[in-house]
Amino acid sequence: MEISLSDRTWVEKNVIKNGDMLLYGNLPDEMESLPSEHLWQEFRRIGELYLGAGQSRTRLIHALVDELIETLTARDRRYGYPPPYCHKGCGNCCHEVVYCTSEEAGGIREYCSAEGIFLDYEKLRRQLEYVECDSSLDHTGVTTWNDQHIDGQSCIFLHKTEKTCTIWPVRPLVCRVHLAEETSVHCTPHNGVENPQARGINYIELSFILTVVFTIHRDSIKKTMGRLLLLESKI
Ligand code: SF4
Ligand code: SF4
C-alpha cells in the first residue's frame, strides 16, 4: 500500500491512469455537493480493496455489492420505505443492452461451460446490429434496440418461461445494482433513452463502486457483454 501518497494522487495513479474518471449512478449529480476529500478517500478505499484482491476481485466486489444492497434496503425498511419492487421472475430490465467487465465476461463463460449453459452466439450477433459502435467497437450509447421483436431484445441468459437469470451467481455488476420502485412497467428499454417515468433506486455507496470498477475496466466496459462474449468465443 502506497501510504505516503495523497488519496487523490493514489487514485489518479492506480484507477484513472491516463484516462478520465467514468462517473456512474448518482455521482454525476452529487459530485459537487460532496466534500472532495471524502470522494477521493472513498475512491481509494474501493480501489485498494478491488486491486488488492487479485484473481478473486470480481467475486469479492459482487459479494460486497450484494451485502450492501441487503444492508441498505433493510435500513430503508426500518425508516418506513418500501423495498425494491424487483423479485424473481421479473425480467423487463433483462431486455436492455448489458455492460460488464472483461473479467465478468470470462467468469460467465467459465460458469456456462461448467453448468452446460448454451451460449446463443447467433442471437448476440443479431443484437449487436441494433447497437451503434465506434471504430474501437465501443458502444456509442445510440441504439435502435426497440426495432427488434421483444424476444430479440431479451438477454440470452433470461430463462424463456420462468423469466429468471440462468447465470445468477455470476451475473454482472450492472444487473446486481439495477433496482426499481413500485412497478416493473417502466423497466423496458427505450432505445437507449431513459424512461422519464422510471423510478430507480440509486444508492451513493453503489455509485462509488461502479465508478471505480468501471474506470479501471474502461477498455472493456463499453464493448457490452454481448460483444465481450463474442470476442472471446473465437467462433
Ligand atoms: S429493475 Fe424492474 S424489471 Fe428488473 S427486476 Fe427490478 S422491477 Fe423487475
Ligand atoms: S445476465 Fe441475468 S440478470 Fe443480467 S440481463 Fe441477463 S438474464 Fe438479466
Coordinates of C-alpha atoms and ligand atoms in Angstrom, one line a residue:
M1 CA 0.0 0.0 0.0
E2 CA 1.4 3.4 -1.0
I3 CA 0.6 5.2 2.3
S4 CA 2.6 8.3 1.6
L5 CA 0.5 9.3 -1.5
S6 CA -2.5 11.5 -1.1
D7 CA -5.8 9.8 -1.8
R8 CA -6.2 11.8 -5.0
T9 CA -2.7 11.0 -6.3
W10 CA -3.2 7.3 -5.5
V11 CA -6.5 7.2 -7.4
E12 CA -5.0 9.1 -10.3
K13 CA -2.1 6.7 -10.5
N14 CA -3.9 3.4 -9.9
V15 CA -7.5 3.9 -11.1
I16 CA -7.7 6.8 -13.5
K17 CA -4.3 6.3 -15.1
N18 CA -4.2 8.2 -18.4
G19 CA -8.0 8.4 -18.9
D20 CA -11.0 10.1 -17.3
M21 CA -12.9 9.0 -14.2
L22 CA -16.2 7.5 -15.5
L23 CA -18.9 8.6 -13.2
Y24 CA -21.9 6.3 -12.6
G25 CA -25.2 6.1 -10.7
N26 CA -26.0 9.3 -8.8
L27 CA -22.4 10.5 -8.6
P28 CA -22.6 12.8 -11.7
D29 CA -25.4 14.7 -9.9
E30 CA -23.9 14.7 -6.4
M31 CA -20.2 15.2 -7.1
E32 CA -20.5 18.9 -6.5
S33 CA -22.2 18.6 -3.1
L34 CA -19.8 16.0 -1.6
P35 CA -16.6 17.1 0.1
S36 CA -13.7 16.4 -2.2
E37 CA -11.6 14.7 0.5
H38 CA -14.4 12.2 1.1
L39 CA -14.7 11.5 -2.6
W40 CA -11.0 10.7 -3.1
Q41 CA -10.9 8.7 0.2
E42 CA -13.8 6.5 -0.9
F43 CA -12.5 6.0 -4.4
R44 CA -9.1 5.0 -2.9
R45 CA -10.7 2.6 -0.3
I46 CA -12.6 0.8 -3.0
G47 CA -9.7 0.9 -5.5
E48 CA -7.3 -0.7 -2.9
L49 CA -9.9 -3.3 -2.0
Y50 CA -10.5 -4.3 -5.6
L51 CA -7.0 -4.1 -6.9
G52 CA -5.6 -5.9 -3.9
A53 CA -7.9 -8.9 -4.3
G54 CA -6.0 -10.4 -7.3
Q55 CA -7.9 -13.0 -9.2
S56 CA -10.7 -13.0 -6.6
R57 CA -11.6 -9.3 -7.2
T58 CA -14.7 -9.9 -9.3
R59 CA -16.1 -12.4 -6.8
L60 CA -15.2 -10.0 -3.9
I61 CA -16.9 -7.0 -5.4
H62 CA -20.0 -8.9 -6.4
A63 CA -20.3 -10.2 -2.8
L64 CA -19.7 -6.7 -1.4
V65 CA -22.4 -5.2 -3.6
D66 CA -24.9 -7.9 -2.7
E67 CA -24.3 -7.4 1.0
L68 CA -24.5 -3.6 0.7
I69 CA -27.9 -3.9 -1.0
E70 CA -29.2 -6.2 1.8
T71 CA -27.9 -3.7 4.4
L72 CA -29.2 -0.6 2.7
T73 CA -32.7 -1.9 1.8
A74 CA -33.0 -3.3 5.4
R75 CA -32.1 0.2 6.7
D76 CA -34.7 1.8 4.4
R77 CA -37.4 -0.6 5.6
R78 CA -36.6 0.4 9.2
Y79 CA -37.3 4.0 8.1
G80 CA -40.6 3.0 6.6
Y81 CA -39.6 3.0 2.9
P82 CA -40.9 0.1 0.8
P83 CA -38.4 -2.5 -0.5
P84 CA -37.5 -2.5 -4.2
Y85 CA -40.1 -4.0 -6.5
C86 CA -37.5 -6.3 -8.0
H87 CA -38.2 -10.0 -7.5
K88 CA -37.6 -13.4 -9.0
G89 CA -39.3 -13.8 -12.4
C90 CA -39.5 -10.0 -13.0
G91 CA -37.4 -9.7 -16.2
N92 CA -38.4 -6.5 -18.0
C93 CA -34.9 -5.0 -17.3
C94 CA -33.3 -8.1 -18.9
H95 CA -34.3 -6.7 -22.3
E96 CA -31.6 -4.0 -22.4
V97 CA -28.0 -3.7 -23.6
V98 CA -25.9 -5.2 -20.8
Y99 CA -22.4 -4.0 -19.9
C100 CA -19.8 -5.9 -18.0
T101 CA -16.0 -6.1 -17.5
S102 CA -13.9 -8.5 -19.5
E103 CA -13.3 -10.4 -16.3
E104 CA -17.0 -10.7 -15.6
A105 CA -17.4 -12.0 -19.2
G106 CA -14.6 -14.5 -18.6
G107 CA -16.4 -15.7 -15.4
I108 CA -19.7 -16.0 -17.2
R109 CA -18.1 -18.2 -19.9
E110 CA -16.5 -20.4 -17.3
Y111 CA -19.8 -20.8 -15.4
C112 CA -21.7 -21.6 -18.6
S113 CA -19.1 -24.2 -19.5
A114 CA -19.2 -25.8 -16.1
E115 CA -23.0 -25.7 -15.9
G116 CA -23.6 -26.7 -19.5
I117 CA -25.4 -23.5 -20.3
F118 CA -25.9 -22.8 -24.0
L119 CA -24.4 -19.5 -25.3
D120 CA -26.5 -18.3 -28.2
Y121 CA -23.9 -16.6 -30.3
E122 CA -26.2 -16.1 -33.2
K123 CA -28.6 -14.0 -31.0
L124 CA -25.6 -12.0 -29.6
R125 CA -24.6 -11.2 -33.2
R126 CA -28.1 -10.2 -34.2
Q127 CA -28.5 -7.9 -31.2
L128 CA -25.2 -6.1 -32.0
E129 CA -26.8 -5.0 -35.2
Y130 CA -29.1 -2.7 -33.1
V131 CA -26.2 -1.2 -31.2
E132 CA -24.1 1.6 -32.7
C133 CA -20.3 1.3 -32.1
D134 CA -17.3 3.4 -32.9
S135 CA -14.1 2.2 -34.6
S136 CA -12.8 0.7 -31.3
L137 CA -16.0 -1.4 -31.1
D138 CA -17.2 0.7 -28.1
H139 CA -20.9 1.3 -27.8
T140 CA -21.6 4.9 -28.6
G141 CA -24.8 4.8 -26.5
V142 CA -27.0 5.0 -29.6
T143 CA -29.3 2.1 -30.3
T144 CA -32.3 1.0 -32.4
W145 CA -32.8 -1.7 -29.8
N146 CA -36.6 -1.5 -29.8
D147 CA -36.8 -2.2 -33.5
Q148 CA -36.3 -5.8 -32.6
H149 CA -39.2 -8.0 -31.6
I150 CA -39.4 -8.2 -27.8
D151 CA -38.0 -11.8 -27.8
G152 CA -35.0 -10.5 -29.8
Q153 CA -34.3 -7.9 -27.0
S154 CA -34.1 -10.4 -24.2
C155 CA -30.8 -11.3 -22.7
I156 CA -29.5 -14.7 -23.8
F157 CA -29.4 -15.7 -20.2
L158 CA -33.0 -14.9 -19.4
H159 CA -35.0 -18.2 -19.0
K160 CA -37.7 -18.1 -21.6
T161 CA -40.7 -19.2 -19.5
E162 CA -39.6 -18.6 -15.9
K163 CA -38.1 -15.2 -16.7
T164 CA -35.2 -15.9 -14.3
C165 CA -31.5 -15.4 -14.8
T166 CA -29.7 -18.6 -15.7
I167 CA -26.3 -17.2 -14.6
W168 CA -27.5 -15.6 -11.4
P169 CA -24.3 -16.3 -9.3
V170 CA -22.1 -14.7 -11.9
R171 CA -24.4 -12.0 -13.3
P172 CA -22.6 -8.7 -13.9
L173 CA -22.5 -5.8 -11.5
V174 CA -25.0 -3.8 -13.6
C175 CA -27.6 -6.5 -13.1
R176 CA -27.0 -6.5 -9.3
V177 CA -27.4 -2.8 -8.8
H178 CA -30.5 -2.3 -11.1
L179 CA -33.3 -1.6 -8.6
A180 CA -36.8 -0.2 -9.3
E181 CA -39.5 1.2 -7.1
E182 CA -43.2 0.1 -7.1
T183 CA -43.5 -1.3 -10.6
S184 CA -41.7 -3.0 -13.4
V185 CA -43.7 -1.5 -16.2
H186 CA -41.1 1.3 -16.8
C187 CA -38.2 -1.1 -16.9
T188 CA -38.4 -2.0 -20.6
P189 CA -35.8 -0.5 -22.9
H190 CA -36.4 2.7 -24.9
N191 CA -33.6 2.7 -27.5
G192 CA -31.0 3.9 -25.0
V193 CA -33.2 6.7 -23.7
E194 CA -34.1 6.5 -20.0
N195 CA -37.9 6.3 -19.5
P196 CA -38.8 9.5 -17.6
Q197 CA -41.4 7.6 -15.7
A198 CA -38.9 5.0 -14.4
R199 CA -38.2 5.3 -10.7
G200 CA -34.9 3.7 -10.0
I201 CA -33.3 3.3 -6.5
N202 CA -29.8 4.7 -6.5
Y203 CA -27.5 4.3 -3.5
I204 CA -24.4 6.5 -3.5
E205 CA -22.4 3.6 -1.9
L206 CA -23.1 1.6 -5.1
S207 CA -22.3 4.5 -7.3
F208 CA -18.8 4.7 -5.8
I209 CA -18.2 1.0 -6.5
L210 CA -19.4 1.2 -10.1
T211 CA -17.4 4.3 -10.8
V212 CA -14.1 2.8 -9.5
V213 CA -14.5 -0.7 -11.1
F214 CA -15.8 0.7 -14.5
T215 CA -13.0 3.3 -14.6
I216 CA -10.4 0.5 -14.1
H217 CA -12.1 -1.5 -16.8
R218 CA -12.8 1.3 -19.2
D219 CA -11.3 -0.7 -22.1
S220 CA -13.9 -3.4 -21.9
I221 CA -16.9 -1.9 -20.2
K222 CA -18.2 -0.1 -23.3
K223 CA -17.9 -3.2 -25.5
T224 CA -21.2 -4.6 -24.0
M225 CA -21.5 -8.1 -22.5
G226 CA -22.6 -9.5 -25.9
R227 CA -19.5 -8.3 -27.7
L228 CA -17.2 -9.4 -25.0
L229 CA -18.6 -12.9 -25.1
L230 CA -18.3 -12.9 -28.9
L231 CA -14.8 -11.5 -28.9
E232 CA -13.7 -14.3 -26.5
S233 CA -15.6 -17.0 -28.3
K234 CA -13.4 -17.2 -31.5
I235 CA -16.5 -18.7 -33.2
Ligands
SF4_1 S1 -35.4 -3.5 -12.4 FE1 -37.6 -3.6 -13.0 S2 -37.8 -5.4 -14.3 FE2 -35.8 -5.5 -13.3 S3 -36.2 -6.8 -11.6 FE3 -36.4 -4.7 -10.9 S4 -38.6 -4.1 -11.1 FE4 -38.2 -6.0 -12.3
SF4_2 S1 -27.3 -11.6 -17.0 FE1 -29.1 -12.3 -15.9 S2 -29.8 -10.5 -14.7 FE2 -28.4 -9.8 -16.3 S3 -29.7 -9.1 -18.0 FE3 -29.1 -11.3 -18.4 S4 -30.7 -12.5 -17.5 FE4 -30.9 -10.5 -16.7

